[in-house]
Short mmCIF file of C-alpha atoms in Angstrom, two decimals:
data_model
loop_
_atom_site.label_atom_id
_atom_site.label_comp_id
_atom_site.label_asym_id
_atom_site.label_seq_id
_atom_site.Cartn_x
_atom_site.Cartn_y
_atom_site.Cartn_z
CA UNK A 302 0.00 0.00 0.00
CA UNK A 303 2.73 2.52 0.94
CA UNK A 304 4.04 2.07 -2.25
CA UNK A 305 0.87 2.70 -4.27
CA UNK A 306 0.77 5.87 -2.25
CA UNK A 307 3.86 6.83 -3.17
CA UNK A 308 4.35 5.88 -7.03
CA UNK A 309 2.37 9.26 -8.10
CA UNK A 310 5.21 11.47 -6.04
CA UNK A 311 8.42 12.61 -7.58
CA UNK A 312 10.20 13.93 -3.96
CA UNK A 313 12.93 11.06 -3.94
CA UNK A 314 14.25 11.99 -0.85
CA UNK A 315 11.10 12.25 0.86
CA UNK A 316 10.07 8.90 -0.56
CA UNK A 317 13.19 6.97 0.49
CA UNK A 318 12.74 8.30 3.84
CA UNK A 319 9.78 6.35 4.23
CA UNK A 320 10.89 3.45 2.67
CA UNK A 321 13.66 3.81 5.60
CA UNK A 322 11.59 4.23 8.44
CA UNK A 323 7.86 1.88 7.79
CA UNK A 324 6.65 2.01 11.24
CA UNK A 325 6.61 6.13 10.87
CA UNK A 326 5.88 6.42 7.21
CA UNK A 327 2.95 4.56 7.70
CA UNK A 328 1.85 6.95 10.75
CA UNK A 329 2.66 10.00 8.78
CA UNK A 330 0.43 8.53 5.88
CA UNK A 331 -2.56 7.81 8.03
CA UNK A 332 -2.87 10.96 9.46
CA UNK A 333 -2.18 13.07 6.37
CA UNK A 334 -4.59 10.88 3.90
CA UNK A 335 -4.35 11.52 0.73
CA UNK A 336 -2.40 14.72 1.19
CA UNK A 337 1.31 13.66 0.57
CA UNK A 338 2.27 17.23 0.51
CA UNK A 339 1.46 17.72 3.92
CA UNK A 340 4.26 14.34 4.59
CA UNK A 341 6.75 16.14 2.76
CA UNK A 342 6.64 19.19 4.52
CA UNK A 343 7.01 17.24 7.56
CA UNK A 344 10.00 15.27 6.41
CA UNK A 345 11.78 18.05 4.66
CA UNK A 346 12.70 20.08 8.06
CA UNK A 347 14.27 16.12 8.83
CA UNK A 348 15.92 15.44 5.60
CA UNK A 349 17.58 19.56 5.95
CA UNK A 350 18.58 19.08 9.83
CA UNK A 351 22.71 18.49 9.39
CA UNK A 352 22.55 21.38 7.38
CA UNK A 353 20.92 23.67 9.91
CA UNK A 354 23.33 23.01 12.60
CA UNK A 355 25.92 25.81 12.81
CA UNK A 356 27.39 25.15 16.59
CA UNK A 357 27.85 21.59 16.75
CA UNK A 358 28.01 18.80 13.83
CA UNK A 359 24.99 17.33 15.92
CA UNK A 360 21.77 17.26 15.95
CA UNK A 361 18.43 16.07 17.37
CA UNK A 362 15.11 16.92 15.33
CA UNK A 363 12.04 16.25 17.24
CA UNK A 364 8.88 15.93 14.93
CA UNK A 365 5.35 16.46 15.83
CA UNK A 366 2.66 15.76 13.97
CA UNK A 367 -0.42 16.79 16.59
CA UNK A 368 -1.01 13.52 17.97
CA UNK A 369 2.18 11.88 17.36
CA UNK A 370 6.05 12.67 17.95
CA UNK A 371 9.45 10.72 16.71
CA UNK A 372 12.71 12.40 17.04
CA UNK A 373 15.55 12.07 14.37
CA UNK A 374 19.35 12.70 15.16
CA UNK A 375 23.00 11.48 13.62
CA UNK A 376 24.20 10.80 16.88
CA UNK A 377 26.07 8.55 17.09
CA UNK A 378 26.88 8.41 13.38
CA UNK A 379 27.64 12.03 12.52
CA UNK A 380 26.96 9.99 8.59
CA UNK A 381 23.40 8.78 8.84
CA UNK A 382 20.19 9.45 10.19
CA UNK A 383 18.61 7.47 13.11
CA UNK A 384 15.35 7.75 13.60
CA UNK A 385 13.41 6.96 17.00
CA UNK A 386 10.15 4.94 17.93
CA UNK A 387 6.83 7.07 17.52
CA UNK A 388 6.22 8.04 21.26
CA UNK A 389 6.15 10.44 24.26
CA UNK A 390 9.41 10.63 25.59
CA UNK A 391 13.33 9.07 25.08
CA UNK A 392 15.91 8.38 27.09
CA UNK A 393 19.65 9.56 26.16
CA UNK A 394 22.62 7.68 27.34
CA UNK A 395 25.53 5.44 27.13
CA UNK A 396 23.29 2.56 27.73
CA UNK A 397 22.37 0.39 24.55
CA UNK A 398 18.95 0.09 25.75
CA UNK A 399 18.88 3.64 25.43
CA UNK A 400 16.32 5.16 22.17
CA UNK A 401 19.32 7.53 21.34
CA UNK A 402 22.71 5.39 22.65
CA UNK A 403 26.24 7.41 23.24
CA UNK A 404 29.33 5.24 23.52
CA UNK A 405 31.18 8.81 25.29
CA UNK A 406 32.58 7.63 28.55
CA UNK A 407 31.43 11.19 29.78
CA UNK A 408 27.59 10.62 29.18
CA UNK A 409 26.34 8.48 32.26
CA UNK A 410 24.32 5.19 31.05
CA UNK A 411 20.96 7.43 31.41
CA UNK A 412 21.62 10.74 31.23
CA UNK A 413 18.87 12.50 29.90
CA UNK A 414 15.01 12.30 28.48
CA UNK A 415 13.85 14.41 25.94
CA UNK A 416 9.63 14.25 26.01
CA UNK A 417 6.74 15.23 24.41
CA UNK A 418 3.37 17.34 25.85
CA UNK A 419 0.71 17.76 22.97
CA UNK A 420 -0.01 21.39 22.86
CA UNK A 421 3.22 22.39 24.94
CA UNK A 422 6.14 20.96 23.20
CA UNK A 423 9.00 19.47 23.68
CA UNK A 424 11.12 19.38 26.74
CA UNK A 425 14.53 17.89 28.37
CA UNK A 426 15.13 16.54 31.97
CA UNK A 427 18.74 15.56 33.60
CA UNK A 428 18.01 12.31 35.19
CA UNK A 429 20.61 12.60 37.52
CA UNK A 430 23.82 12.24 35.64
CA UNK A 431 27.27 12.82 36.69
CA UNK A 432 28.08 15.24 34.35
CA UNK A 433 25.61 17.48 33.64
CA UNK A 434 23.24 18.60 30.97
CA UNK A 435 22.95 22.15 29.94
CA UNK A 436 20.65 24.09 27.58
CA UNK A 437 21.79 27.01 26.20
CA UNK A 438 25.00 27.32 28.65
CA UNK A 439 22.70 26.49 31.55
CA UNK A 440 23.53 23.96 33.55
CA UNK A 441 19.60 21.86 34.06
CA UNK A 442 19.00 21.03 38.09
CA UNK A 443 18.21 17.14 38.28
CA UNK A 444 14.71 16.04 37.29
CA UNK A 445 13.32 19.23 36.43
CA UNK A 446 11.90 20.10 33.25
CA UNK A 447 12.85 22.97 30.72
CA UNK A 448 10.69 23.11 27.95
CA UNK A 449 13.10 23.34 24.58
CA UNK A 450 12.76 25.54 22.01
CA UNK A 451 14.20 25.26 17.74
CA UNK A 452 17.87 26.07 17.60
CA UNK A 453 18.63 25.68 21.54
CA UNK A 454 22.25 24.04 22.14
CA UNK A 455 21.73 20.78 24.29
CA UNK A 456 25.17 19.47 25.96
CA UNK A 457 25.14 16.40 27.79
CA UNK A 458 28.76 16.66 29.35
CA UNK A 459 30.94 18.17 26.94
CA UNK A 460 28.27 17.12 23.67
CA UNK A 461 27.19 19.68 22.14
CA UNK A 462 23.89 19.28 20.34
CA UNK A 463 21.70 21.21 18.62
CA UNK A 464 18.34 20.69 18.65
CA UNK A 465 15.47 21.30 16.27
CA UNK A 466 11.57 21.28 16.16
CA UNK A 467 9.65 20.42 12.82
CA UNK A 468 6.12 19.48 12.33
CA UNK A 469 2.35 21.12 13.55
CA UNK A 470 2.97 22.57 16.09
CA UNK A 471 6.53 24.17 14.66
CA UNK A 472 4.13 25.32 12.02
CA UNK A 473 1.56 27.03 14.23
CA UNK A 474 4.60 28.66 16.22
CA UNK A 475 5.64 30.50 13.26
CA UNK A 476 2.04 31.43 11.93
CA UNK A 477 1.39 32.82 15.08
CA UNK A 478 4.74 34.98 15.31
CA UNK A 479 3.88 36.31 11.47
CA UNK A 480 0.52 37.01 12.48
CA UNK A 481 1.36 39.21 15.38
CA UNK A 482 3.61 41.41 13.21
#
C-alpha cells in the first residue's frame, strides 16, 4: 500500500525516507490521507537538519505531527540518520537500551530524556547524571523540566547538540509569530 501511495510522487528523498523508516511512514500517511504534501513538509525540516546546525556537527530533530512525535538525530553516526520509535518521551545515554545510545565515557548510562506534551512541546530533563546537561549554557538542576525551544544548544557533558523542532505545532509557532507582526 505505501508504495501505491507513493508511485504518483516525484520527492525522492522524501520517498526513500519512508521506505527507511515503515513504522513512521505509515503513521505519517494515516494521518495526512491523501495529502502527501502535507508528509513532505514534515520530512523536509528532517531530511535539511545536518545542514541547519551551525554550533555543533549534531543534531536532534524532534517531529510532531499533533497527535504523534518521533525524534531524528546522527548521533552517534555524525553519517546517517537514526530515527526513534513514535512516542512520548526518550531516554539519552551510554546505555544500549537507550532510544538515542552514546558510547562517550562522559555521558552516564541514562543521562537525559527528551519528552513530548501535545499542545506544549518538547522538553529535556537531567536524570541525575554525573556530568551534567545544559541548555543554552545552563547547567539543568536534576529532574526538572525545561521546555526546549528550535535552535537551543543541548550538551550532555561536553556534547554539544543542537536541537530542532519540525512538524504542527513548529508550524503554528511560526504562523502565530507572522501574524502578530
Amino acid at each position: 500500500m505505501l508504495n501505491l501511495k507513493l508511485s504518483n510522487y516525484s520527492d525522492g528523498r522524501a520517498i526513500n525516507f519512508l521506505k527507511q523508516n515503515p513504522s513512521i511512514s505509515q503513521t505519517l500517511i494515516a494521518e495526512a490521507g491523501e495529502d502527501f504534501s502535507r508528509v513532505t513538509t514534515l520530512i523536509e525540516p528532517i531530511l535539511n537538519a545536518p545542514s541547519r546546525c551551525e554550533i555543533s556537527s549534531y543534531y536532534i530533530q524532534a517531529v510532531t505531527t499533533g497527535r504523534t512525535a518521533f525524534l531524528t538525530t546522527n548521533l552517534p553516526d555524525i553519517n546517517k540518520t537514526h530515527v526513534t520509535e513514535i512516542g512520548s518521551g526518550w531516554l539519552i545515554g551510554r546505555s544500549p537500551n537507550c532510544a538515542i545510545a552514546l558510547e562517550e565515557l562522559s555521558i552516564s548510562r541514562c543521562h537525559a530524556v527528551i519528552g513530548h506534551r501535545p499542545n506544549r512541546g518538547f522538553y529535556i530533563i537531567d536524570v541525575g547524571s554525573s556530568n551534567g546537561t545544559f541548555v543554552n549554557g545552563c547547567r539543568l538542576a536534576t529532574l526538572k523540566q525545561r521546555f526546549l525551544e528550535d535552535g537551543d544548544l543541548i550538551e550532555l557533558s561536553h556534547t554539544r547538540i543542537e536541537f530542532f523542532v519540525a512538524g504542527v505545532r513548529a508550524q503554528v509557532g511560526v504562523l502565530e509569530e507572522t501574524q502578530a507582526h
